[in-house]
């Protein structure tokens, strides 16, 4: 996908990327939110120990400048976090923001190992991988079972499907 399509460390609002194809790696205690309209995507990867990442007025301002938040085709994937106060704060704020904006979203919460996420506009698909998921798939488990093993909470929106 190219280096310019990656959300890289230090994982702040300023490091977010909007492109046809986007990706990030190393989501552990961070929260990552991918919002797409099917032809391009915005990807945020916010680390909890950066105080500025907790100011969701800045997240909303970034999103307003990056995408049309009234686009009826928007959908999202929210993933990451750990059970710490700072980590849960960002994750919960993403949930509330997506609900307020009426953007349907799938949720993959508290990954058991560092997670990577990517979006490909050509196929309009989100790719999610971590060591737990990869191990489960290699053992012949279904993709759904692999996701459910790789995260503490899995909730798939009606507009999404697991392949």
PDB file of C-alpha atoms in Angstrom:
ATOM      1  CA  UNK A   1       0.000   0.000   0.000  1.00  0.00           C
ATOM      2  CA  UNK A   2       2.955   2.292   0.394  1.00  0.00           C
ATOM      3  CA  UNK A   3       4.483   4.149   3.297  1.00  0.00           C
ATOM      4  CA  UNK A   4       2.376   7.282   2.690  1.00  0.00           C
ATOM      5  CA  UNK A   5      -0.788   5.244   3.349  1.00  0.00           C
ATOM      6  CA  UNK A   6       0.337   4.137   6.822  1.00  0.00           C
ATOM      7  CA  UNK A   7      -0.689   5.594  10.147  1.00  0.00           C
ATOM      8  CA  UNK A   8       2.639   5.468  11.952  1.00  0.00           C
ATOM      9  CA  UNK A   9       4.069   6.124  15.404  1.00  0.00           C
ATOM     10  CA  UNK A  10       3.631   8.333  17.430  1.00  0.00           C
ATOM     11  CA  UNK A  11      -0.058   7.535  16.740  1.00  0.00           C
ATOM     12  CA  UNK A  12      -1.655  10.920  17.262  1.00  0.00           C
ATOM     13  CA  UNK A  13      -4.516  12.689  15.506  1.00  0.00           C
ATOM     14  CA  UNK A  14      -1.960  14.426  13.280  1.00  0.00           C
ATOM     15  CA  UNK A  15      -0.677  11.034  12.081  1.00  0.00           C
ATOM     16  CA  UNK A  16      -4.092   9.960  10.758  1.00  0.00           C
ATOM     17  CA  UNK A  17      -4.350   9.153   7.053  1.00  0.00           C
ATOM     18  CA  UNK A  18      -7.040   9.550   4.392  1.00  0.00           C
ATOM     19  CA  UNK A  19      -6.527   7.607   1.167  1.00  0.00           C
ATOM     20  CA  UNK A  20      -8.031   4.958  -1.103  1.00  0.00           C
ATOM     21  CA  UNK A  21      -6.002   2.332   0.784  1.00  0.00           C
ATOM     22  CA  UNK A  22      -4.802   2.745   4.390  1.00  0.00           C
ATOM     23  CA  UNK A  23      -3.196   0.643   7.108  1.00  0.00           C
ATOM     24  CA  UNK A  24      -1.669   0.638  10.560  1.00  0.00           C
ATOM     25  CA  UNK A  25       0.152  -1.889  12.704  1.00  0.00           C
ATOM     26  CA  UNK A  26       0.807  -2.414  16.391  1.00  0.00           C
ATOM     27  CA  UNK A  27      -2.619  -1.649  17.837  1.00  0.00           C
ATOM     28  CA  UNK A  28      -2.255  -2.831  21.428  1.00  0.00           C
ATOM     29  CA  UNK A  29      -3.621  -0.451  24.070  1.00  0.00           C
ATOM     30  CA  UNK A  30      -4.368   2.139  21.382  1.00  0.00           C
ATOM     31  CA  UNK A  31      -7.733   2.573  19.703  1.00  0.00           C
ATOM     32  CA  UNK A  32      -7.974   2.536  15.939  1.00  0.00           C
ATOM     33  CA  UNK A  33     -10.983   3.716  13.962  1.00  0.00           C
ATOM     34  CA  UNK A  34     -11.412   3.257  10.238  1.00  0.00           C
ATOM     35  CA  UNK A  35     -14.234   5.139   8.528  1.00  0.00           C
ATOM     36  CA  UNK A  36     -15.005   4.529   4.864  1.00  0.00           C
ATOM     37  CA  UNK A  37     -17.608   5.389   2.256  1.00  0.00           C
ATOM     38  CA  UNK A  38     -16.578   2.439   0.084  1.00  0.00           C
ATOM     39  CA  UNK A  39     -14.203   4.358  -2.164  1.00  0.00           C
ATOM     40  CA  UNK A  40     -11.712   5.820   0.307  1.00  0.00           C
ATOM     41  CA  UNK A  41     -11.058   5.700   4.017  1.00  0.00           C
ATOM     42  CA  UNK A  42      -9.860   7.674   7.001  1.00  0.00           C
ATOM     43  CA  UNK A  43      -7.795   5.756   9.539  1.00  0.00           C
ATOM     44  CA  UNK A  44      -6.988   6.966  13.034  1.00  0.00           C
ATOM     45  CA  UNK A  45      -4.687   5.149  15.466  1.00  0.00           C
ATOM     46  CA  UNK A  46      -4.597   6.939  18.813  1.00  0.00           C
ATOM     47  CA  UNK A  47      -2.310   5.993  21.686  1.00  0.00           C
ATOM     48  CA  UNK A  48      -3.743   6.516  25.162  1.00  0.00           C
ATOM     49  CA  UNK A  49      -0.670   8.080  26.795  1.00  0.00           C
ATOM     50  CA  UNK A  50      -0.886  11.192  24.565  1.00  0.00           C
ATOM     51  CA  UNK A  51      -3.200  13.669  26.320  1.00  0.00           C
ATOM     52  CA  UNK A  52      -4.105  15.439  23.058  1.00  0.00           C
ATOM     53  CA  UNK A  53      -5.632  12.177  21.759  1.00  0.00           C
ATOM     54  CA  UNK A  54      -8.283  12.396  24.483  1.00  0.00           C
ATOM     55  CA  UNK A  55      -9.608  15.731  23.126  1.00  0.00           C
ATOM     56  CA  UNK A  56     -12.331  14.441  20.845  1.00  0.00           C
ATOM     57  CA  UNK A  57     -13.222  17.929  19.684  1.00  0.00           C
ATOM     58  CA  UNK A  58      -9.917  17.651  17.773  1.00  0.00           C
ATOM     59  CA  UNK A  59     -10.867  14.222  16.405  1.00  0.00           C
ATOM     60  CA  UNK A  60     -14.207  15.590  15.227  1.00  0.00           C
ATOM     61  CA  UNK A  61     -12.507  18.634  13.659  1.00  0.00           C
ATOM     62  CA  UNK A  62     -10.086  16.330  11.817  1.00  0.00           C
ATOM     63  CA  UNK A  63     -12.918  14.126  10.554  1.00  0.00           C
ATOM     64  CA  UNK A  64     -14.960  17.129   9.396  1.00  0.00           C
ATOM     65  CA  UNK A  65     -11.981  18.255   7.323  1.00  0.00           C
ATOM     66  CA  UNK A  66     -11.290  14.795   5.936  1.00  0.00           C
ATOM     67  CA  UNK A  67     -14.707  13.349   5.013  1.00  0.00           C
ATOM     68  CA  UNK A  68     -18.348  14.262   4.532  1.00  0.00           C
ATOM     69  CA  UNK A  69     -19.823  13.144   7.851  1.00  0.00           C
ATOM     70  CA  UNK A  70     -23.335  13.329   6.392  1.00  0.00           C
ATOM     71  CA  UNK A  71     -22.525  10.773   3.667  1.00  0.00           C
ATOM     72  CA  UNK A  72     -25.144   8.037   4.058  1.00  0.00           C
ATOM     73  CA  UNK A  73     -22.663   5.379   2.901  1.00  0.00           C
ATOM     74  CA  UNK A  74     -20.223   5.820   5.788  1.00  0.00           C
ATOM     75  CA  UNK A  75     -19.438   2.814   7.938  1.00  0.00           C
ATOM     76  CA  UNK A  76     -16.647   2.129  10.398  1.00  0.00           C
ATOM     77  CA  UNK A  77     -14.549  -0.437  12.209  1.00  0.00           C
ATOM     78  CA  UNK A  78     -13.438   0.342  15.754  1.00  0.00           C
ATOM     79  CA  UNK A  79     -10.759  -1.831  17.288  1.00  0.00           C
ATOM     80  CA  UNK A  80      -8.200  -1.960  20.030  1.00  0.00           C
ATOM     81  CA  UNK A  81      -7.905  -0.815  23.636  1.00  0.00           C
ATOM     82  CA  UNK A  82      -7.013  -2.529  26.867  1.00  0.00           C
ATOM     83  CA  UNK A  83      -8.743  -2.478  30.250  1.00  0.00           C
ATOM     84  CA  UNK A  84      -7.009   0.652  31.536  1.00  0.00           C
ATOM     85  CA  UNK A  85      -8.647   3.984  32.277  1.00  0.00           C
ATOM     86  CA  UNK A  86      -6.805   5.970  29.591  1.00  0.00           C
ATOM     87  CA  UNK A  87      -7.216   3.290  26.943  1.00  0.00           C
ATOM     88  CA  UNK A  88     -10.930   2.839  27.641  1.00  0.00           C
ATOM     89  CA  UNK A  89     -11.455   6.620  27.598  1.00  0.00           C
ATOM     90  CA  UNK A  90     -10.433   6.932  23.940  1.00  0.00           C
ATOM     91  CA  UNK A  91     -12.285   3.775  22.907  1.00  0.00           C
ATOM     92  CA  UNK A  92     -15.497   4.915  24.618  1.00  0.00           C
ATOM     93  CA  UNK A  93     -15.231   8.363  23.044  1.00  0.00           C
ATOM     94  CA  UNK A  94     -14.952   6.748  19.601  1.00  0.00           C
ATOM     95  CA  UNK A  95     -18.080   4.672  20.328  1.00  0.00           C
ATOM     96  CA  UNK A  96     -20.043   7.771  21.386  1.00  0.00           C
ATOM     97  CA  UNK A  97     -18.835   9.774  18.385  1.00  0.00           C
ATOM     98  CA  UNK A  98     -19.802   7.072  15.890  1.00  0.00           C
ATOM     99  CA  UNK A  99     -23.222   6.756  17.539  1.00  0.00           C
ATOM    100  CA  UNK A 100     -23.765  10.536  17.506  1.00  0.00           C
ATOM    101  CA  UNK A 101     -22.816  10.664  13.827  1.00  0.00           C
ATOM    102  CA  UNK A 102     -25.088   7.683  13.051  1.00  0.00           C
ATOM    103  CA  UNK A 103     -22.230   5.758  11.478  1.00  0.00           C
ATOM    104  CA  UNK A 104     -22.751   1.990  11.759  1.00  0.00           C
ATOM    105  CA  UNK A 105     -19.639   0.241  13.013  1.00  0.00           C
ATOM    106  CA  UNK A 106     -18.184  -3.141  13.757  1.00  0.00           C
ATOM    107  CA  UNK A 107     -16.293  -3.490  16.990  1.00  0.00           C
ATOM    108  CA  UNK A 108     -13.228  -5.577  17.863  1.00  0.00           C
ATOM    109  CA  UNK A 109     -12.317  -4.694  21.425  1.00  0.00           C
ATOM    110  CA  UNK A 110      -9.295  -5.622  23.533  1.00  0.00           C
ATOM    111  CA  UNK A 111      -7.115  -7.598  21.170  1.00  0.00           C
ATOM    112  CA  UNK A 112      -5.074 -10.322  22.818  1.00  0.00           C
ATOM    113  CA  UNK A 113      -2.002  -9.591  20.668  1.00  0.00           C
ATOM    114  CA  UNK A 114      -0.835  -6.515  18.661  1.00  0.00           C
ATOM    115  CA  UNK A 115      -3.216  -6.033  15.750  1.00  0.00           C
ATOM    116  CA  UNK A 116      -2.841  -4.700  12.209  1.00  0.00           C
ATOM    117  CA  UNK A 117      -5.716  -3.250  10.201  1.00  0.00           C
ATOM    118  CA  UNK A 118      -5.897  -2.257   6.535  1.00  0.00           C
ATOM    119  CA  UNK A 119      -8.531  -1.071   4.082  1.00  0.00           C
ATOM    120  CA  UNK A 120      -8.521  -1.763   0.329  1.00  0.00           C
ATOM    121  CA  UNK A 121     -10.903   0.385  -1.713  1.00  0.00           C
ATOM    122  CA  UNK A 122     -10.655  -1.844  -4.795  1.00  0.00           C
ATOM    123  CA  UNK A 123     -12.468  -4.610  -2.931  1.00  0.00           C
ATOM    124  CA  UNK A 124     -14.068  -2.435  -0.215  1.00  0.00           C
ATOM    125  CA  UNK A 125     -12.685  -4.718   2.467  1.00  0.00           C
ATOM    126  CA  UNK A 126     -11.081  -4.326   5.857  1.00  0.00           C
ATOM    127  CA  UNK A 127      -8.274  -6.738   6.654  1.00  0.00           C
ATOM    128  CA  UNK A 128      -7.553  -7.473  10.313  1.00  0.00           C
ATOM    129  CA  UNK A 129      -4.700  -9.608  11.542  1.00  0.00           C
ATOM    130  CA  UNK A 130      -2.849 -10.462  14.714  1.00  0.00           C
ATOM    131  CA  UNK A 131      -0.878 -13.449  15.956  1.00  0.00           C
ATOM    132  CA  UNK A 132      -3.916 -15.012  17.665  1.00  0.00           C
ATOM    133  CA  UNK A 133      -6.090 -14.733  14.538  1.00  0.00           C
ATOM    134  CA  UNK A 134      -3.320 -16.094  12.307  1.00  0.00           C
ATOM    135  CA  UNK A 135      -2.736 -19.068  14.627  1.00  0.00           C
ATOM    136  CA  UNK A 136      -6.444 -19.893  14.763  1.00  0.00           C
ATOM    137  CA  UNK A 137      -6.793 -19.729  10.964  1.00  0.00           C
ATOM    138  CA  UNK A 138      -3.744 -21.964  10.479  1.00  0.00           C
ATOM    139  CA  UNK A 139      -5.404 -24.507  12.792  1.00  0.00           C
ATOM    140  CA  UNK A 140      -8.441 -24.565  10.491  1.00  0.00           C
ATOM    141  CA  UNK A 141     -10.801 -22.423  12.573  1.00  0.00           C
ATOM    142  CA  UNK A 142     -13.380 -20.262  10.834  1.00  0.00           C
ATOM    143  CA  UNK A 143     -12.639 -16.557  10.373  1.00  0.00           C
ATOM    144  CA  UNK A 144     -15.464 -15.744  12.820  1.00  0.00           C
ATOM    145  CA  UNK A 145     -14.037 -18.083  15.458  1.00  0.00           C
ATOM    146  CA  UNK A 146     -10.558 -16.628  14.880  1.00  0.00           C
ATOM    147  CA  UNK A 147     -11.862 -13.084  15.440  1.00  0.00           C
ATOM    148  CA  UNK A 148     -13.765 -14.108  18.560  1.00  0.00           C
ATOM    149  CA  UNK A 149     -10.626 -15.754  19.932  1.00  0.00           C
ATOM    150  CA  UNK A 150      -8.435 -12.767  19.021  1.00  0.00           C
ATOM    151  CA  UNK A 151     -10.558 -10.152  20.818  1.00  0.00           C
ATOM    152  CA  UNK A 152     -12.492  -9.982  24.079  1.00  0.00           C
ATOM    153  CA  UNK A 153     -15.506  -8.438  22.339  1.00  0.00           C
ATOM    154  CA  UNK A 154     -16.580  -8.836  18.722  1.00  0.00           C
ATOM    155  CA  UNK A 155     -19.673  -7.093  17.376  1.00  0.00           C
ATOM    156  CA  UNK A 156     -20.256  -7.053  13.618  1.00  0.00           C
ATOM    157  CA  UNK A 157     -22.517  -4.363  12.134  1.00  0.00           C
ATOM    158  CA  UNK A 158     -25.394  -5.386   9.862  1.00  0.00           C
ATOM    159  CA  UNK A 159     -23.590  -3.716   6.937  1.00  0.00           C
ATOM    160  CA  UNK A 160     -20.497  -5.914   7.427  1.00  0.00           C
ATOM    161  CA  UNK A 161     -19.724  -9.579   6.996  1.00  0.00           C
ATOM    162  CA  UNK A 162     -16.833 -11.808   8.009  1.00  0.00           C
ATOM    163  CA  UNK A 163     -15.121 -13.589   5.124  1.00  0.00           C
TER     164      UNK A 163
END
